[in-house]
Coordinates of C-alpha atoms and ligand atoms in Angstrom, one line a residue:
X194 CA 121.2 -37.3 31.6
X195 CA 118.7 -34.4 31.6
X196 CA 118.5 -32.6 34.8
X197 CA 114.9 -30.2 35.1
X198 CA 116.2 -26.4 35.5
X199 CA 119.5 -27.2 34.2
X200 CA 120.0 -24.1 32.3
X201 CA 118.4 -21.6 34.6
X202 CA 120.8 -23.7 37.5
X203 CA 124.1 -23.0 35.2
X204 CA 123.0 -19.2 34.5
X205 CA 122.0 -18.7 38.0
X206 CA 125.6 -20.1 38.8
X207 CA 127.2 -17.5 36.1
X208 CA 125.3 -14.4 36.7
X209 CA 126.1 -14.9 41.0
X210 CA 130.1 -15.3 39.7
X211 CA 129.9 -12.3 37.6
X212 CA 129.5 -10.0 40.9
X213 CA 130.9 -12.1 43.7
X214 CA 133.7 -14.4 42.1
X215 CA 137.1 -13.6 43.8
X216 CA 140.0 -12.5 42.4
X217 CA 142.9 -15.0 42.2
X218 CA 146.2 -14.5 39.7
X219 CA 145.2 -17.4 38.0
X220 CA 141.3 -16.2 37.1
X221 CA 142.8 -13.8 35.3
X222 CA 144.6 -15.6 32.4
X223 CA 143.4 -17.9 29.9
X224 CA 147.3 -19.3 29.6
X225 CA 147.2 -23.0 29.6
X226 CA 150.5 -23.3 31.1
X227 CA 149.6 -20.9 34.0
X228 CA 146.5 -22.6 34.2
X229 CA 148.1 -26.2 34.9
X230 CA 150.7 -24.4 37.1
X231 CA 147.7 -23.3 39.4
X232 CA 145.6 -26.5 39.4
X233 CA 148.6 -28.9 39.7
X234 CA 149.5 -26.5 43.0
X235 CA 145.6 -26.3 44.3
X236 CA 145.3 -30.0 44.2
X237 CA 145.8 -30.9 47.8
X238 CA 146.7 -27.1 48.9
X239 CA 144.9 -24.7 50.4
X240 CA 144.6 -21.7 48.4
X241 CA 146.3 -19.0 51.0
X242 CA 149.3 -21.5 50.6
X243 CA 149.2 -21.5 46.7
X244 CA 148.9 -17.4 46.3
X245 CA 152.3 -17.0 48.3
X246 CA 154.0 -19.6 45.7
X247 CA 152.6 -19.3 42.6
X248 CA 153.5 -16.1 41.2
X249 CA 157.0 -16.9 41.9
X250 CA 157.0 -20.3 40.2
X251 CA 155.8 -18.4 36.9
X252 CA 158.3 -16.1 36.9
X253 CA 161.0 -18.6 37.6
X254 CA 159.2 -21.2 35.2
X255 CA 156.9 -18.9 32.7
X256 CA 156.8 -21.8 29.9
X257 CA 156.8 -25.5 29.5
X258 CA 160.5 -25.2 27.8
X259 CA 161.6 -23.2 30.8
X260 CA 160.5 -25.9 33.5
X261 CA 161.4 -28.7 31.0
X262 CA 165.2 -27.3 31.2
X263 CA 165.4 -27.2 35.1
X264 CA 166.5 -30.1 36.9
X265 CA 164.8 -32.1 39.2
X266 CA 166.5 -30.8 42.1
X267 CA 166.1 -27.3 41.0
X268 CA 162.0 -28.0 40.2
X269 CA 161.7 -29.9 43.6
X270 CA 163.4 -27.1 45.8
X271 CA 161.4 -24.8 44.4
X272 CA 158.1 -26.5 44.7
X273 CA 159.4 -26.5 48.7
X274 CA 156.3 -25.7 51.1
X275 CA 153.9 -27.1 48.8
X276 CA 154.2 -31.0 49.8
X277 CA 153.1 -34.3 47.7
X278 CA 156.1 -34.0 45.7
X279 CA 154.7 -36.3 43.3
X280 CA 152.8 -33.3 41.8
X281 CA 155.9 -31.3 40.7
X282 CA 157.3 -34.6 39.1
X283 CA 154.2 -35.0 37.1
X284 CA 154.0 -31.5 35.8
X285 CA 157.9 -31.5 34.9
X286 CA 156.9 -34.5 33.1
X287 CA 154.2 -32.9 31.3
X288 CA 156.3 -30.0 30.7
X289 CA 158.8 -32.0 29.0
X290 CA 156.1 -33.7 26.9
X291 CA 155.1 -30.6 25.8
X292 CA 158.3 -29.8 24.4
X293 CA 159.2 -33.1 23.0
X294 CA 155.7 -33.7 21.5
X295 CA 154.3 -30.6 20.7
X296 CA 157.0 -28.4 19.8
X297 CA 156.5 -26.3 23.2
X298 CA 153.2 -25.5 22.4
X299 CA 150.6 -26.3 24.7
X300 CA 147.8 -28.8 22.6
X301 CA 144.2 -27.5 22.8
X302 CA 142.7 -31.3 21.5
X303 CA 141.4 -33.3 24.6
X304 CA 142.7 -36.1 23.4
X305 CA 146.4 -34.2 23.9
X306 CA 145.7 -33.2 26.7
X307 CA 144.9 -36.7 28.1
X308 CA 147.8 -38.1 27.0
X309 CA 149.8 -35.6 29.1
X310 CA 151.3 -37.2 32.2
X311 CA 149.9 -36.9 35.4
X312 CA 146.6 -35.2 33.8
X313 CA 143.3 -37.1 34.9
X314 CA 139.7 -36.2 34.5
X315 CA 139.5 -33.1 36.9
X316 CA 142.9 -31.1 34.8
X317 CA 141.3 -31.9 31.5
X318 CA 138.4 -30.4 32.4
X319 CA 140.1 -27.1 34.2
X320 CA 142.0 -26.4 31.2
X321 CA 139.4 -27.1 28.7
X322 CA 137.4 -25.0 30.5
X323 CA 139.4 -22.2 32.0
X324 CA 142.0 -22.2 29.0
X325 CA 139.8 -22.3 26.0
X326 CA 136.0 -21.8 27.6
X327 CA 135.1 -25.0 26.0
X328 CA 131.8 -26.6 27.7
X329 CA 133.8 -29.6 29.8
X330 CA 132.5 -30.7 32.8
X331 CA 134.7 -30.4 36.2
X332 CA 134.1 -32.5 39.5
X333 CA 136.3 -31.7 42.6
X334 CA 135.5 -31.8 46.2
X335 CA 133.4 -28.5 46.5
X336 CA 131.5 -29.3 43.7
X337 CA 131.0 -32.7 44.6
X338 CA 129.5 -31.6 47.8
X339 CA 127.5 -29.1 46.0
X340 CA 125.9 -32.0 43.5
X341 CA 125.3 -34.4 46.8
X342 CA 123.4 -31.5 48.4
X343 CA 121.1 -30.0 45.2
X344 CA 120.2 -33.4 44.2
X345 CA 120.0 -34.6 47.7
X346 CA 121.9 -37.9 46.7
X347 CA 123.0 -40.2 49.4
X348 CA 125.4 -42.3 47.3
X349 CA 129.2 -41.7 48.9
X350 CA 130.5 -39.2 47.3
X351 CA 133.8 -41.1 46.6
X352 CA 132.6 -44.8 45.4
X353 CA 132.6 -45.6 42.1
X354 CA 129.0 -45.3 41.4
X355 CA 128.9 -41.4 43.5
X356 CA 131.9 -40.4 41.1
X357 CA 130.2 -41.6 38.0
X358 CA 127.0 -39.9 38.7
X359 CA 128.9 -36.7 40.0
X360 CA 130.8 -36.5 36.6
X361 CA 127.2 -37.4 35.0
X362 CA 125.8 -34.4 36.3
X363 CA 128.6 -32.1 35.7
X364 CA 128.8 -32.6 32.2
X365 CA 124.6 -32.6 32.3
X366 CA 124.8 -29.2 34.4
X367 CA 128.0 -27.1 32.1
X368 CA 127.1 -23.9 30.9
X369 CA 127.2 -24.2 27.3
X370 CA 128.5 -20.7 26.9
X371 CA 130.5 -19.0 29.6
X372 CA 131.7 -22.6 30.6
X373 CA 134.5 -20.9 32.1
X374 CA 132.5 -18.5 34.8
X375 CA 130.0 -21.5 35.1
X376 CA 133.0 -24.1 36.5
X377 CA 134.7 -21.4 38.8
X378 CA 131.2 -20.6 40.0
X379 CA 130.4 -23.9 41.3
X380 CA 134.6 -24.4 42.7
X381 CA 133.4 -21.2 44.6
X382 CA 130.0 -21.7 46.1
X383 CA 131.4 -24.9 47.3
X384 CA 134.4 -22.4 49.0
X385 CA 132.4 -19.8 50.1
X386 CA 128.6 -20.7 50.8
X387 CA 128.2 -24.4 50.1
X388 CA 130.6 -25.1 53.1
X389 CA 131.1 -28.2 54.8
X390 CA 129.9 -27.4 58.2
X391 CA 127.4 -24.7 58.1
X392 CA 126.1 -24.2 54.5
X393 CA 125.0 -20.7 54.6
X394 CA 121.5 -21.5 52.5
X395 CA 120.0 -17.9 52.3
X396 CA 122.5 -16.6 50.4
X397 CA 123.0 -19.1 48.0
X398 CA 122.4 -18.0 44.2
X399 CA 120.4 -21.8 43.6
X400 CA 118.5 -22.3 46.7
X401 CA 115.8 -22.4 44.6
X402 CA 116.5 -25.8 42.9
X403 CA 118.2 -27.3 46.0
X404 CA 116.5 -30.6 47.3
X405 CA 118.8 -30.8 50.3
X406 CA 116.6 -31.6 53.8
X407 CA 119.5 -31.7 55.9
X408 CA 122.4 -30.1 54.3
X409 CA 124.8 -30.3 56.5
X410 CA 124.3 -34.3 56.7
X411 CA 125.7 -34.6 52.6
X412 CA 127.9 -35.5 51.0
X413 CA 128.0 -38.8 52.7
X414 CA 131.5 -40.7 52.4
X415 CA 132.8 -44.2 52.6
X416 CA 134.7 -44.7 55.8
X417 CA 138.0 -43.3 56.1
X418 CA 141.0 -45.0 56.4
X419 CA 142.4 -44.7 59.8
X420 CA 145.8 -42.3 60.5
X421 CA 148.8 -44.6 61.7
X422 CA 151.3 -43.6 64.0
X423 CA 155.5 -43.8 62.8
X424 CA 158.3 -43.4 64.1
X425 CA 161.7 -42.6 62.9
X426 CA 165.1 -42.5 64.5
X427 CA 167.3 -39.8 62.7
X428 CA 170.7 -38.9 63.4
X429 CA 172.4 -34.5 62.9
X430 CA 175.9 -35.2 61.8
X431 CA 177.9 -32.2 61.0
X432 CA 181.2 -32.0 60.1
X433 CA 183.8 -29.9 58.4
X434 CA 182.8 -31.3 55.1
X435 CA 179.1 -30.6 55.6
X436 CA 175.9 -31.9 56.7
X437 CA 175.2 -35.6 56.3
X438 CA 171.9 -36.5 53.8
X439 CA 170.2 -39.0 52.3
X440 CA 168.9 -38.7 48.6
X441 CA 166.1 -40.5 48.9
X442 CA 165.2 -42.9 46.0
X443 CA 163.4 -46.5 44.9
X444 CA 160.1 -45.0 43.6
X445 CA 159.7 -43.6 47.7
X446 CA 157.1 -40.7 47.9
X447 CA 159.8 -38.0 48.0
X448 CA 162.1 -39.4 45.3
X449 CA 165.0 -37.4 44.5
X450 CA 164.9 -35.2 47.8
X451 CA 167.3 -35.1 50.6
X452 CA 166.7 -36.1 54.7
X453 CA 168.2 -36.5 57.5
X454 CA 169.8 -40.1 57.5
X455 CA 167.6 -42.7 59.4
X456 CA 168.8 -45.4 61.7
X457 CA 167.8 -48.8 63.5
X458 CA 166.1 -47.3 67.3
X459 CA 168.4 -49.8 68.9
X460 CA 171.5 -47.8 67.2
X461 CA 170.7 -44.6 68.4
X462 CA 170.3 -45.6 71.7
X463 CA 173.8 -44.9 72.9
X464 CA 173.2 -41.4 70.9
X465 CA 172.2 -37.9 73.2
X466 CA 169.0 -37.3 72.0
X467 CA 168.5 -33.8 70.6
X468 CA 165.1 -33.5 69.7
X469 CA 161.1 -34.5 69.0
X470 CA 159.4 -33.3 65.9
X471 CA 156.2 -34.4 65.2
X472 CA 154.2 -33.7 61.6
X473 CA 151.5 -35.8 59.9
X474 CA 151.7 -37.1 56.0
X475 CA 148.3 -37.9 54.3
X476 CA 147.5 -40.5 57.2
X477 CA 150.5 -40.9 58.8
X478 CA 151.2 -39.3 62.4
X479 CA 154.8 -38.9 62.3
X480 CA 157.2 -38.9 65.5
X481 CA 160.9 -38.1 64.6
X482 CA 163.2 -38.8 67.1
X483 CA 166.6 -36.6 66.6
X484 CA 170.0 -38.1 67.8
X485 CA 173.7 -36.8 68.0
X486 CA 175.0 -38.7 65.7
X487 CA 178.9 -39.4 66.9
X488 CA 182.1 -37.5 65.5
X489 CA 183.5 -40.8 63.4
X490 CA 179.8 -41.8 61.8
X491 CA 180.6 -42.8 58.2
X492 CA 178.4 -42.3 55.8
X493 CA 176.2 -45.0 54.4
X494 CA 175.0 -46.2 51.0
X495 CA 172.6 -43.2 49.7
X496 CA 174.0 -40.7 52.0
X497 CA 176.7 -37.9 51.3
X498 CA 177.9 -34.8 52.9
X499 CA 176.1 -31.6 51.9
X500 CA 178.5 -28.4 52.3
X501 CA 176.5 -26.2 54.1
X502 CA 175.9 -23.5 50.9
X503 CA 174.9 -25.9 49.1
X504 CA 171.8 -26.7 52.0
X505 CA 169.9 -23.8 50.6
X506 CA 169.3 -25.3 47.0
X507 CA 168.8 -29.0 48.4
X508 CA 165.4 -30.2 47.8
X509 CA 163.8 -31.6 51.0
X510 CA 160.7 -31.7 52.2
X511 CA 159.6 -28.4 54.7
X512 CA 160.0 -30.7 58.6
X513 CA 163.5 -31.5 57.2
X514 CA 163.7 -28.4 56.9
X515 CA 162.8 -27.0 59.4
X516 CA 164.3 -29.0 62.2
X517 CA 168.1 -28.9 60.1
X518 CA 167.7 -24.8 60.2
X519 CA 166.6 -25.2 64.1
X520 CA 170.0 -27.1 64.8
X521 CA 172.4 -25.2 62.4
X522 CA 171.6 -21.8 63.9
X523 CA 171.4 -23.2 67.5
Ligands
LIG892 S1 120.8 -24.2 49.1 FE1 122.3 -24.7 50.7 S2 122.7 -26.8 50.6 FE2 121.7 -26.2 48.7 S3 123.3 -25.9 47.2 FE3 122.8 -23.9 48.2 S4 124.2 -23.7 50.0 FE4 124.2 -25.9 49.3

């Protein structure tokens, strides 16, 4: 694909980074490990939530070996307050690849690097780029808003056809030799000035090439699926020999992390009720409903009695959390 301006676009881009790129612990290491760490973790987080996380998840897991060594109850507590659980899995995974495949070294051939598990199109690209400044191209959502507004394209961002051409351009549009600056500089005009709502247009270092009429109209997206309301009926039994959990498991999004037991509604009925907590999880609007659970409850295939020291190093995900610490200290 040949795109007219394309290299005074990309050095445009470059030149704007070089003066008003912000400065974020992982811009400022060309460490592949570090590198995955920070995309893995910015992959469906917002940035403020990653800075207060990372640094401490590199000095606890500096290495592929040293993440490859941990368990996964161990990797899973810590990734705590960072959500889709499913990430840390995958990059434990990779870790251990690393380590079992390439001797603990992180590989530099994109072929490697594909074959890593959980690493699609977007990672490859971050590390090929941020790691080893090698010209890949790079499509997430900033920069696929950016592309829909420059080139004025129409086509849903997120169909088949709008990814192709989005990764089409990218690798048309990559800075052949500060492909590095050139990548983060599009992530960050898409952050910073190439907003969703209001794109601020006068200050925007390629204004010059943009074809957008409307702006704020683009990217256009297929219609999104629509949120759906759950409820759960929990039970808070606590005895002498600890908190009753259960380890959740069958291939369930938050395999290998601990909850509060669930029960049929008509079973908690006869239950005082403690509590409401409500929470949303990628389209679901959650409504847990929080019962006494009585003093003789057994526990039931799955669940087990967590001693309550032990609650601090039990993975589970933050509204378990939270709710369990409400009722332990109330
Ligand atoms: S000129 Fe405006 S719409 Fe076009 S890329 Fe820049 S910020 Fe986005």
């Amino acid at each position: 694909m040949s795109i007219p301006h394309a290299q005074d676009i990309a050095q445009a881009l470059v030149d704007w980074f070089c003066i008003h790129g912000r400065d974020y612990p992982w811009r400022r290491t060309t460490d592949p490990w570090a590198i995955l760490v920070s995309e893995i973790m910015l992959q469906q987080t917002t940035i403020p939530t990653v800075l207060g996380r990372y640094e401490r998840w590199m000095q606890q897991f500096p290495t592929p070996a040293t993440l490859a060594a941990a368990t996964e109850e161990t990797a899973l507590r810590s990734w705590e307050g960072l959500g889709y659980y499913r990430r840390v899995r995958a990059l434990q995974a990779a870790a251990r690849a690393i380590c079992q495949q390439h001797n603990g070294q992180f590989p530099t051939e994109e072929t490697a690097l594909r074959a890593l598990p959980g690493i699609g199109d977007y990672t490859v690209g971050a590390l090929l780029s941020f790691a080893y400044n090698r010209p890949a191209p790079l499509v997430d959502a900033n920069v696929s808003r950016v592309f829909a507004r420059l080139f004025n394209d129409p086509t849903p961002v997120d169909s088949p056809a709008g990814r192709k051409q989005q990764w089409q351009l990218a690798a048309a549009l990559v800075h052949p030799t500060h492909p590095r600056a050139y990548n983060s500089a599009l992530m960050e005009l898409g952050q910073t000035i190439c907003t969703s709502n209001t794109p601020d247009c006068p200050r925007c270092p390629i204004r010059s090439w943009c074809r957008a009429t409307d702006p704020a109209s683009l990217p256009v997206r297929l219609p999104r699926k629509e949120i759906t309301s759950i409820e759960h009926h929990d039970i808070f039994h606590l005895t002498t020999d600890g908190l009753l959990l259960e380890k959740q498991s069958g291939g369930k999004r938050h395999e290998g992390m601990y909850r509060l037991p669930r029960r049929p509604a008509e079973d908690c009925q006869a239950y005082p009720h403690l509590a409401d907590q409500k929470y949303s999880i990628t389209r679901f609007k959650v409504t847990r409903h929080l019962y006494q659970a009585p003093p003789d409850t057994p526990a039931q295939p799955g669940e087990e009695f967590i001693p309550l020291h032990q609650l601090p190093a039990t993975p589970m995900a933050s509204p378990d959390r939270k709710i369990i610490t409400r009722f332990l200290h109330s």
